[in-house]
CSV table of C-alpha atoms and ligand atoms in Angstrom, one decimal:
chain,number,residue,atom,x,y,z
I,1,MET,CA,3.7,14.6,-13.2
I,2,THR,CA,2.4,18.1,-13.7
I,3,GLY,CA,0.3,20.1,-10.5
I,4,ALA,CA,0.7,17.5,-7.6
I,5,GLU,CA,3.1,17.9,-4.9
I,6,ARG,CA,6.2,15.7,-4.1
I,7,THR,CA,7.3,15.7,-0.4
I,8,VAL,CA,10.1,14.3,1.4
I,9,VAL,CA,9.7,14.2,5.4
I,10,VAL,CA,12.8,12.8,7.4
I,11,HIS,CA,12.0,11.6,10.8
I,12,PRO,CA,14.2,10.8,13.7
I,13,SER,CA,13.5,7.4,13.8
I,14,LYS,CA,11.5,4.8,12.5
I,15,GLN,CA,8.9,4.6,15.3
I,16,SER,CA,8.6,8.8,15.3
I,17,LEU,CA,8.1,8.2,11.4
I,18,SER,CA,5.4,5.4,12.1
I,19,ASP,CA,3.6,7.8,14.8
I,20,ALA,CA,3.9,10.7,12.4
I,21,ALA,CA,2.0,8.8,9.6
I,22,ALA,CA,-0.5,7.7,11.9
I,23,ALA,CA,-1.4,10.6,12.5
I,24,ARG,CA,-1.4,12.2,9.1
I,25,PHE,CA,-3.6,9.0,8.7
I,26,VAL,CA,-6.2,10.1,10.9
I,27,ALA,CA,-6.1,13.3,9.4
I,28,SER,CA,-6.4,12.2,5.6
I,29,VAL,CA,-9.0,9.9,6.7
I,30,LEU,CA,-11.4,12.8,8.6
I,31,ASP,CA,-10.6,15.0,5.0
I,32,ALA,CA,-11.9,12.1,2.7
I,33,GLN,CA,-15.1,11.4,5.0
I,34,ALA,CA,-15.4,15.2,5.0
I,35,ALA,CA,-15.9,15.8,1.1
I,36,ARG,CA,-16.4,12.7,0.0
I,37,GLY,CA,-18.3,10.7,3.0
I,38,VAL,CA,-16.1,7.0,2.7
I,39,ALA,CA,-12.5,7.5,3.3
I,40,GLU,CA,-10.9,5.2,0.5
I,41,VAL,CA,-6.9,3.5,1.8
I,42,ALA,CA,-5.1,0.7,0.2
I,43,LEU,CA,-2.5,-1.1,2.8
I,44,THR,CA,0.5,-2.3,2.7
I,45,GLY,CA,2.7,-5.6,4.1
I,46,GLY,CA,5.9,-5.3,5.3
I,47,SER,CA,7.2,-4.1,8.6
I,48,MET,CA,6.3,-0.5,8.1
I,49,GLY,CA,2.2,-1.6,7.1
I,50,SER,CA,1.9,-3.0,10.2
I,51,ALA,CA,3.8,-0.7,12.8
I,52,ILE,CA,1.1,2.1,11.7
I,53,PHE,CA,-1.3,0.0,13.0
I,54,ALA,CA,0.3,0.1,16.8
I,55,SER,CA,0.7,3.6,16.0
I,56,LEU,CA,-2.8,4.0,15.0
I,57,LEU,CA,-4.1,2.6,18.6
I,58,GLN,CA,-2.1,5.0,20.2
I,59,THR,CA,-3.2,7.8,17.9
I,60,PRO,CA,-6.5,10.2,20.4
I,61,GLY,CA,-7.9,11.8,17.1
I,62,ARG,CA,-8.8,8.1,15.9
I,63,SER,CA,-11.5,8.3,18.0
I,64,ALA,CA,-13.2,11.0,15.7
I,65,VAL,CA,-13.3,8.9,12.4
I,66,ASP,CA,-16.2,7.1,11.6
I,67,TRP,CA,-14.3,3.5,10.9
I,68,SER,CA,-17.9,2.2,9.4
I,69,GLN,CA,-17.5,4.3,7.0
I,70,VAL,CA,-13.4,3.6,5.6
I,71,TYR,CA,-13.0,0.9,2.9
I,72,VAL,CA,-10.1,-1.1,2.9
I,73,TRP,CA,-8.3,-2.5,0.4
I,74,TRP,CA,-4.3,-3.9,-0.3
I,75,GLY,CA,-1.9,-2.9,-2.9
I,76,ASP,CA,-1.1,-6.4,-2.6
I,77,GLU,CA,-1.4,-9.7,-1.0
I,78,ARG,CA,0.4,-13.2,-0.4
I,79,TYR,CA,-1.0,-15.7,-2.3
I,80,LEU,CA,-1.9,-17.6,0.6
I,81,PRO,CA,-5.0,-18.8,2.7
I,82,ALA,CA,-7.1,-16.7,4.7
I,83,GLY,CA,-5.0,-15.8,8.4
I,84,ASP,CA,-1.7,-17.3,7.2
I,85,PRO,CA,0.5,-15.7,9.5
I,86,GLU,CA,2.4,-14.7,6.2
I,87,ARG,CA,-0.4,-12.9,4.4
I,88,ASN,CA,-0.1,-8.9,4.5
I,89,ASP,CA,-3.8,-8.6,5.8
I,90,THR,CA,-3.6,-11.0,8.7
I,91,GLN,CA,-0.4,-9.2,9.7
I,92,ASN,CA,-1.7,-6.0,9.5
I,93,ASP,CA,-4.4,-7.6,11.6
I,94,ASP,CA,-2.6,-8.9,14.4
I,95,ALA,CA,-1.0,-5.2,14.6
I,96,GLY,CA,-4.5,-3.8,15.4
I,97,LEU,CA,-6.3,-3.1,12.3
I,98,THR,CA,-9.2,-5.4,14.1
I,99,ARG,CA,-9.2,-3.3,17.0
I,100,LEU,CA,-10.2,0.0,15.0
I,101,GLY,CA,-13.3,-0.5,14.8
I,102,LEU,CA,-14.0,-1.7,10.8
I,103,ASP,CA,-17.1,-2.6,9.3
I,104,GLY,CA,-16.0,-6.3,8.0
I,105,GLY,CA,-17.9,-4.9,5.5
I,106,THR,CA,-16.1,-2.6,4.4
I,107,VAL,CA,-12.5,-4.4,4.5
I,108,PHE,CA,-11.8,-6.1,1.0
I,109,ARG,CA,-9.3,-8.9,1.1
I,110,VAL,CA,-7.4,-10.9,-1.7
I,111,ARG,CA,-8.5,-14.8,-2.0
I,112,GLY,CA,-6.6,-17.2,-1.3
I,113,PRO,CA,-5.9,-20.6,-2.6
I,114,ASP,CA,-8.4,-21.7,0.1
I,115,ALA,CA,-11.0,-19.6,-2.3
I,116,SER,CA,-9.6,-19.0,-5.4
I,117,GLU,CA,-8.7,-21.7,-8.5
I,118,SER,CA,-5.2,-19.6,-9.0
I,119,ALA,CA,-3.7,-16.3,-8.5
I,120,GLU,CA,-5.2,-15.2,-12.0
I,121,ALA,CA,-8.6,-15.9,-10.3
I,122,SER,CA,-8.1,-14.3,-7.4
I,123,ALA,CA,-6.4,-10.8,-9.1
I,124,ALA,CA,-9.5,-10.6,-11.7
I,125,ALA,CA,-11.7,-10.6,-8.5
I,126,TYR,CA,-10.0,-8.1,-6.7
I,127,GLY,CA,-10.6,-6.5,-10.2
I,128,THR,CA,-14.2,-6.5,-10.2
I,129,THR,CA,-14.6,-5.9,-6.6
I,130,ILE,CA,-12.8,-2.8,-6.5
I,131,ARG,CA,-14.5,-1.6,-9.7
I,132,GLU,CA,-17.5,-2.6,-7.9
I,133,PHE,CA,-17.5,-1.2,-5.0
I,134,GLY,CA,-14.3,1.4,-4.9
I,135,ARG,CA,-15.3,4.7,-6.5
I,136,GLY,CA,-12.3,4.8,-8.9
I,137,GLU,CA,-9.8,6.2,-6.9
I,138,PHE,CA,-7.8,5.9,-3.6
I,139,ASP,CA,-7.8,8.6,-1.6
I,140,VAL,CA,-4.9,6.7,0.3
I,141,VAL,CA,-2.3,4.5,-0.7
I,142,LEU,CA,0.4,3.0,1.8
I,143,LEU,CA,3.5,1.6,0.3
I,144,GLY,CA,6.4,-0.2,1.5
I,145,VAL,CA,9.7,-0.2,-0.8
I,146,GLY,CA,11.9,-2.9,-1.1
I,147,PRO,CA,15.4,-3.2,-1.0
I,148,ASP,CA,15.4,-3.7,-4.9
I,149,GLY,CA,12.9,-0.4,-5.0
I,150,HIS,CA,10.1,-2.6,-5.4
I,151,VAL,CA,6.7,-1.9,-4.6
I,152,ALA,CA,3.6,-3.8,-3.7
I,153,SER,CA,4.6,-7.0,-5.8
I,154,LEU,CA,5.8,-5.0,-8.6
I,155,PHE,CA,9.5,-6.0,-8.7
I,156,PRO,CA,12.4,-4.8,-10.8
I,157,HIS,CA,12.4,-6.3,-14.4
I,158,HIS,CA,9.3,-8.5,-13.8
I,159,PRO,CA,6.5,-9.2,-16.3
I,160,ALA,CA,3.7,-8.3,-14.0
I,161,GLN,CA,5.1,-4.9,-14.5
I,162,ARG,CA,4.1,-4.6,-17.8
I,163,ILE,CA,0.2,-5.5,-17.1
I,164,ALA,CA,-1.7,-2.6,-18.7
I,165,ASP,CA,-5.7,-1.9,-18.2
I,166,GLU,CA,-6.1,-4.1,-15.5
I,167,VAL,CA,-6.8,-3.4,-12.0
I,168,ALA,CA,-4.9,-6.7,-10.2
I,169,VAL,CA,-2.3,-8.9,-11.9
I,170,ALA,CA,-1.2,-12.2,-11.1
I,171,VAL,CA,2.5,-12.3,-10.0
I,172,HIS,CA,4.6,-15.5,-9.7
I,173,ASP,CA,8.2,-16.3,-8.9
I,174,SER,CA,8.5,-13.1,-6.7
I,175,PRO,CA,11.9,-12.8,-5.8
I,176,LYS,CA,11.0,-12.5,-2.3
I,177,PRO,CA,8.9,-15.3,-0.8
I,178,PRO,CA,6.2,-16.7,-0.9
I,179,PRO,CA,6.5,-16.8,-5.2
I,180,ASP,CA,2.7,-16.2,-5.8
I,181,ARG,CA,1.1,-13.1,-5.0
I,182,VAL,CA,-1.3,-10.4,-6.1
I,183,SER,CA,-0.8,-7.2,-7.2
I,184,LEU,CA,-2.5,-3.9,-8.2
I,185,THR,CA,-0.8,-2.7,-11.2
I,186,PHE,CA,0.3,0.5,-11.7
I,187,ASP,CA,-2.2,1.8,-14.0
I,188,CYS,CA,-4.7,1.2,-10.6
I,189,LEU,CA,-2.3,2.2,-8.0
I,190,ASN,CA,-2.0,5.7,-10.0
I,191,ARG,CA,-5.6,6.6,-9.5
I,192,THR,CA,-4.8,7.6,-5.9
I,193,ARG,CA,-5.0,11.1,-4.8
I,194,GLU,CA,-2.2,10.6,-1.8
I,195,VAL,CA,0.6,8.2,-2.4
I,196,TRP,CA,2.9,7.6,0.9
I,197,PHE,CA,5.7,5.8,0.9
I,198,LEU,CA,7.1,4.4,4.7
I,199,VAL,CA,10.3,3.7,4.5
I,200,ALA,CA,12.7,2.7,7.1
I,201,GLY,CA,16.3,1.3,7.9
I,202,ALA,CA,19.4,1.7,6.0
I,203,ASP,CA,19.0,-1.1,3.5
I,204,LYS,CA,16.9,1.0,1.8
I,205,ALA,CA,18.4,3.9,1.6
I,206,ASP,CA,19.8,3.0,-2.3
I,207,ALA,CA,16.2,2.1,-3.5
I,208,VAL,CA,14.6,5.3,-1.8
I,209,ALA,CA,17.6,7.7,-3.4
I,210,ALA,CA,17.3,5.4,-6.8
I,211,ALA,CA,13.3,6.2,-6.6
I,212,LEU,CA,13.6,9.9,-6.2
I,213,ALA,CA,16.3,10.7,-8.8
I,214,PRO,CA,15.6,12.7,-11.6
I,215,GLY,CA,14.4,10.3,-14.7
I,216,ALA,CA,13.7,7.0,-12.6
I,217,ASP,CA,12.7,4.4,-14.8
I,218,ARG,CA,10.0,2.2,-13.0
I,219,TRP,CA,11.1,-0.6,-15.1
I,220,ASP,CA,14.3,-0.8,-13.1
I,221,VAL,CA,12.9,1.2,-9.5
I,222,PRO,CA,9.3,0.6,-9.7
I,223,ALA,CA,8.7,2.8,-6.6
I,224,SER,CA,9.6,5.6,-9.2
I,225,GLY,CA,6.1,4.6,-11.3
I,226,VAL,CA,3.5,5.5,-8.1
I,227,ARG,CA,2.4,8.9,-7.6
I,228,GLY,CA,-0.6,10.6,-6.2
I,229,SER,CA,-2.6,13.1,-8.4
I,230,VAL,CA,-2.8,15.1,-5.4
I,231,ALA,CA,0.5,14.6,-3.4
I,232,THR,CA,2.9,11.9,-3.1
I,233,ARG,CA,4.8,11.6,0.1
I,234,TRP,CA,8.2,10.0,1.0
I,235,LEU,CA,8.2,9.0,4.6
I,236,LEU,CA,11.5,7.9,5.8
I,237,ASP,CA,13.6,7.5,9.0
I,238,GLN,CA,16.9,9.6,9.0
I,239,ASP,CA,18.6,5.9,8.0
I,240,ALA,CA,16.3,5.0,4.5
I,241,ALA,CA,16.9,9.3,3.8
I,242,ALA,CA,20.7,8.9,4.1
I,243,ASN,CA,21.8,8.8,0.0
I,244,ILE,CA,19.3,11.3,-1.2
I,245,GLY,CA,21.0,13.2,-3.5
S,1,6PG,C1,5.2,-8.0,1.0
S,1,6PG,C2,4.8,-6.5,1.0
S,1,6PG,C3,6.4,-5.8,0.2
S,1,6PG,C4,6.9,-4.5,1.4
S,1,6PG,C5,8.0,-4.2,1.2
S,1,6PG,C6,8.5,-3.2,2.3
S,1,6PG,O1,4.1,-8.3,0.1
S,1,6PG,O2,5.9,-8.4,1.0
S,1,6PG,O3,4.1,-5.9,0.6
S,1,6PG,O4,5.8,-5.0,-0.7
S,1,6PG,O5,6.0,-3.4,1.6
S,1,6PG,O6,9.2,-5.5,0.7
S,1,6PG,O7,8.8,-4.1,3.7
S,1,6PG,P1,9.0,-3.7,5.0
S,1,6PG,O8,8.5,-2.4,5.3
S,1,6PG,O9,9.4,-4.8,5.5
S,1,6PG,O10,10.8,-3.3,4.8
């Protein structure tokens, strides 16, 4: 990767990481709207994916954002019915997404088995929606990282990683439950201005170090395979940063 910035910011606690990411998110959305009218963001599940919404609700600058001009996507979704408490979007909603003042028409959710015949059909439909409504690049993609180095629902040594030239892919036999998921592909995730990894906890320290190591291979450490065209930001707490060389 040339020309793009890669930064690592270490925060003293998960709470300060979440608060700082929320403040940074508000600033980035404002910048994107000033430059391009609509801000396009992709969200993540997991604990950090939800923590940022609790922080956002406390971030004073959020009132400056025109939330009706924010397009919301997800990097991945668990293939479960709408409203299922295990879905990433449901968890984001419950954490505060629904209280930000978004326009429901610009929140683009992945179809579950209640609204699609299969994860493959859901992935195809999501890809079509992104091509139809998206600008062709995200402004900000938020990503958690699993202890195994997975990102979105792209897992180490999983064949779904290999899907190229598609926007989204069906994932089966996920090592993290539930087994069926829909994920954006590397190709799609990499069409992003700023990629932010939000990672907290000692159980992530090895995965973070492996992803940041020179020559890291995304087949082994998927998190090493997503980068922003403008910046890639690793936003960590001290525990997650403990093993960086
Ligand atoms: C999922 C999530 C997943 C998550 C990471 C990190 O669907 O399971 O999208 O990719 O982001 O596992 O999760 P934590 O932040 O909870 O550690």
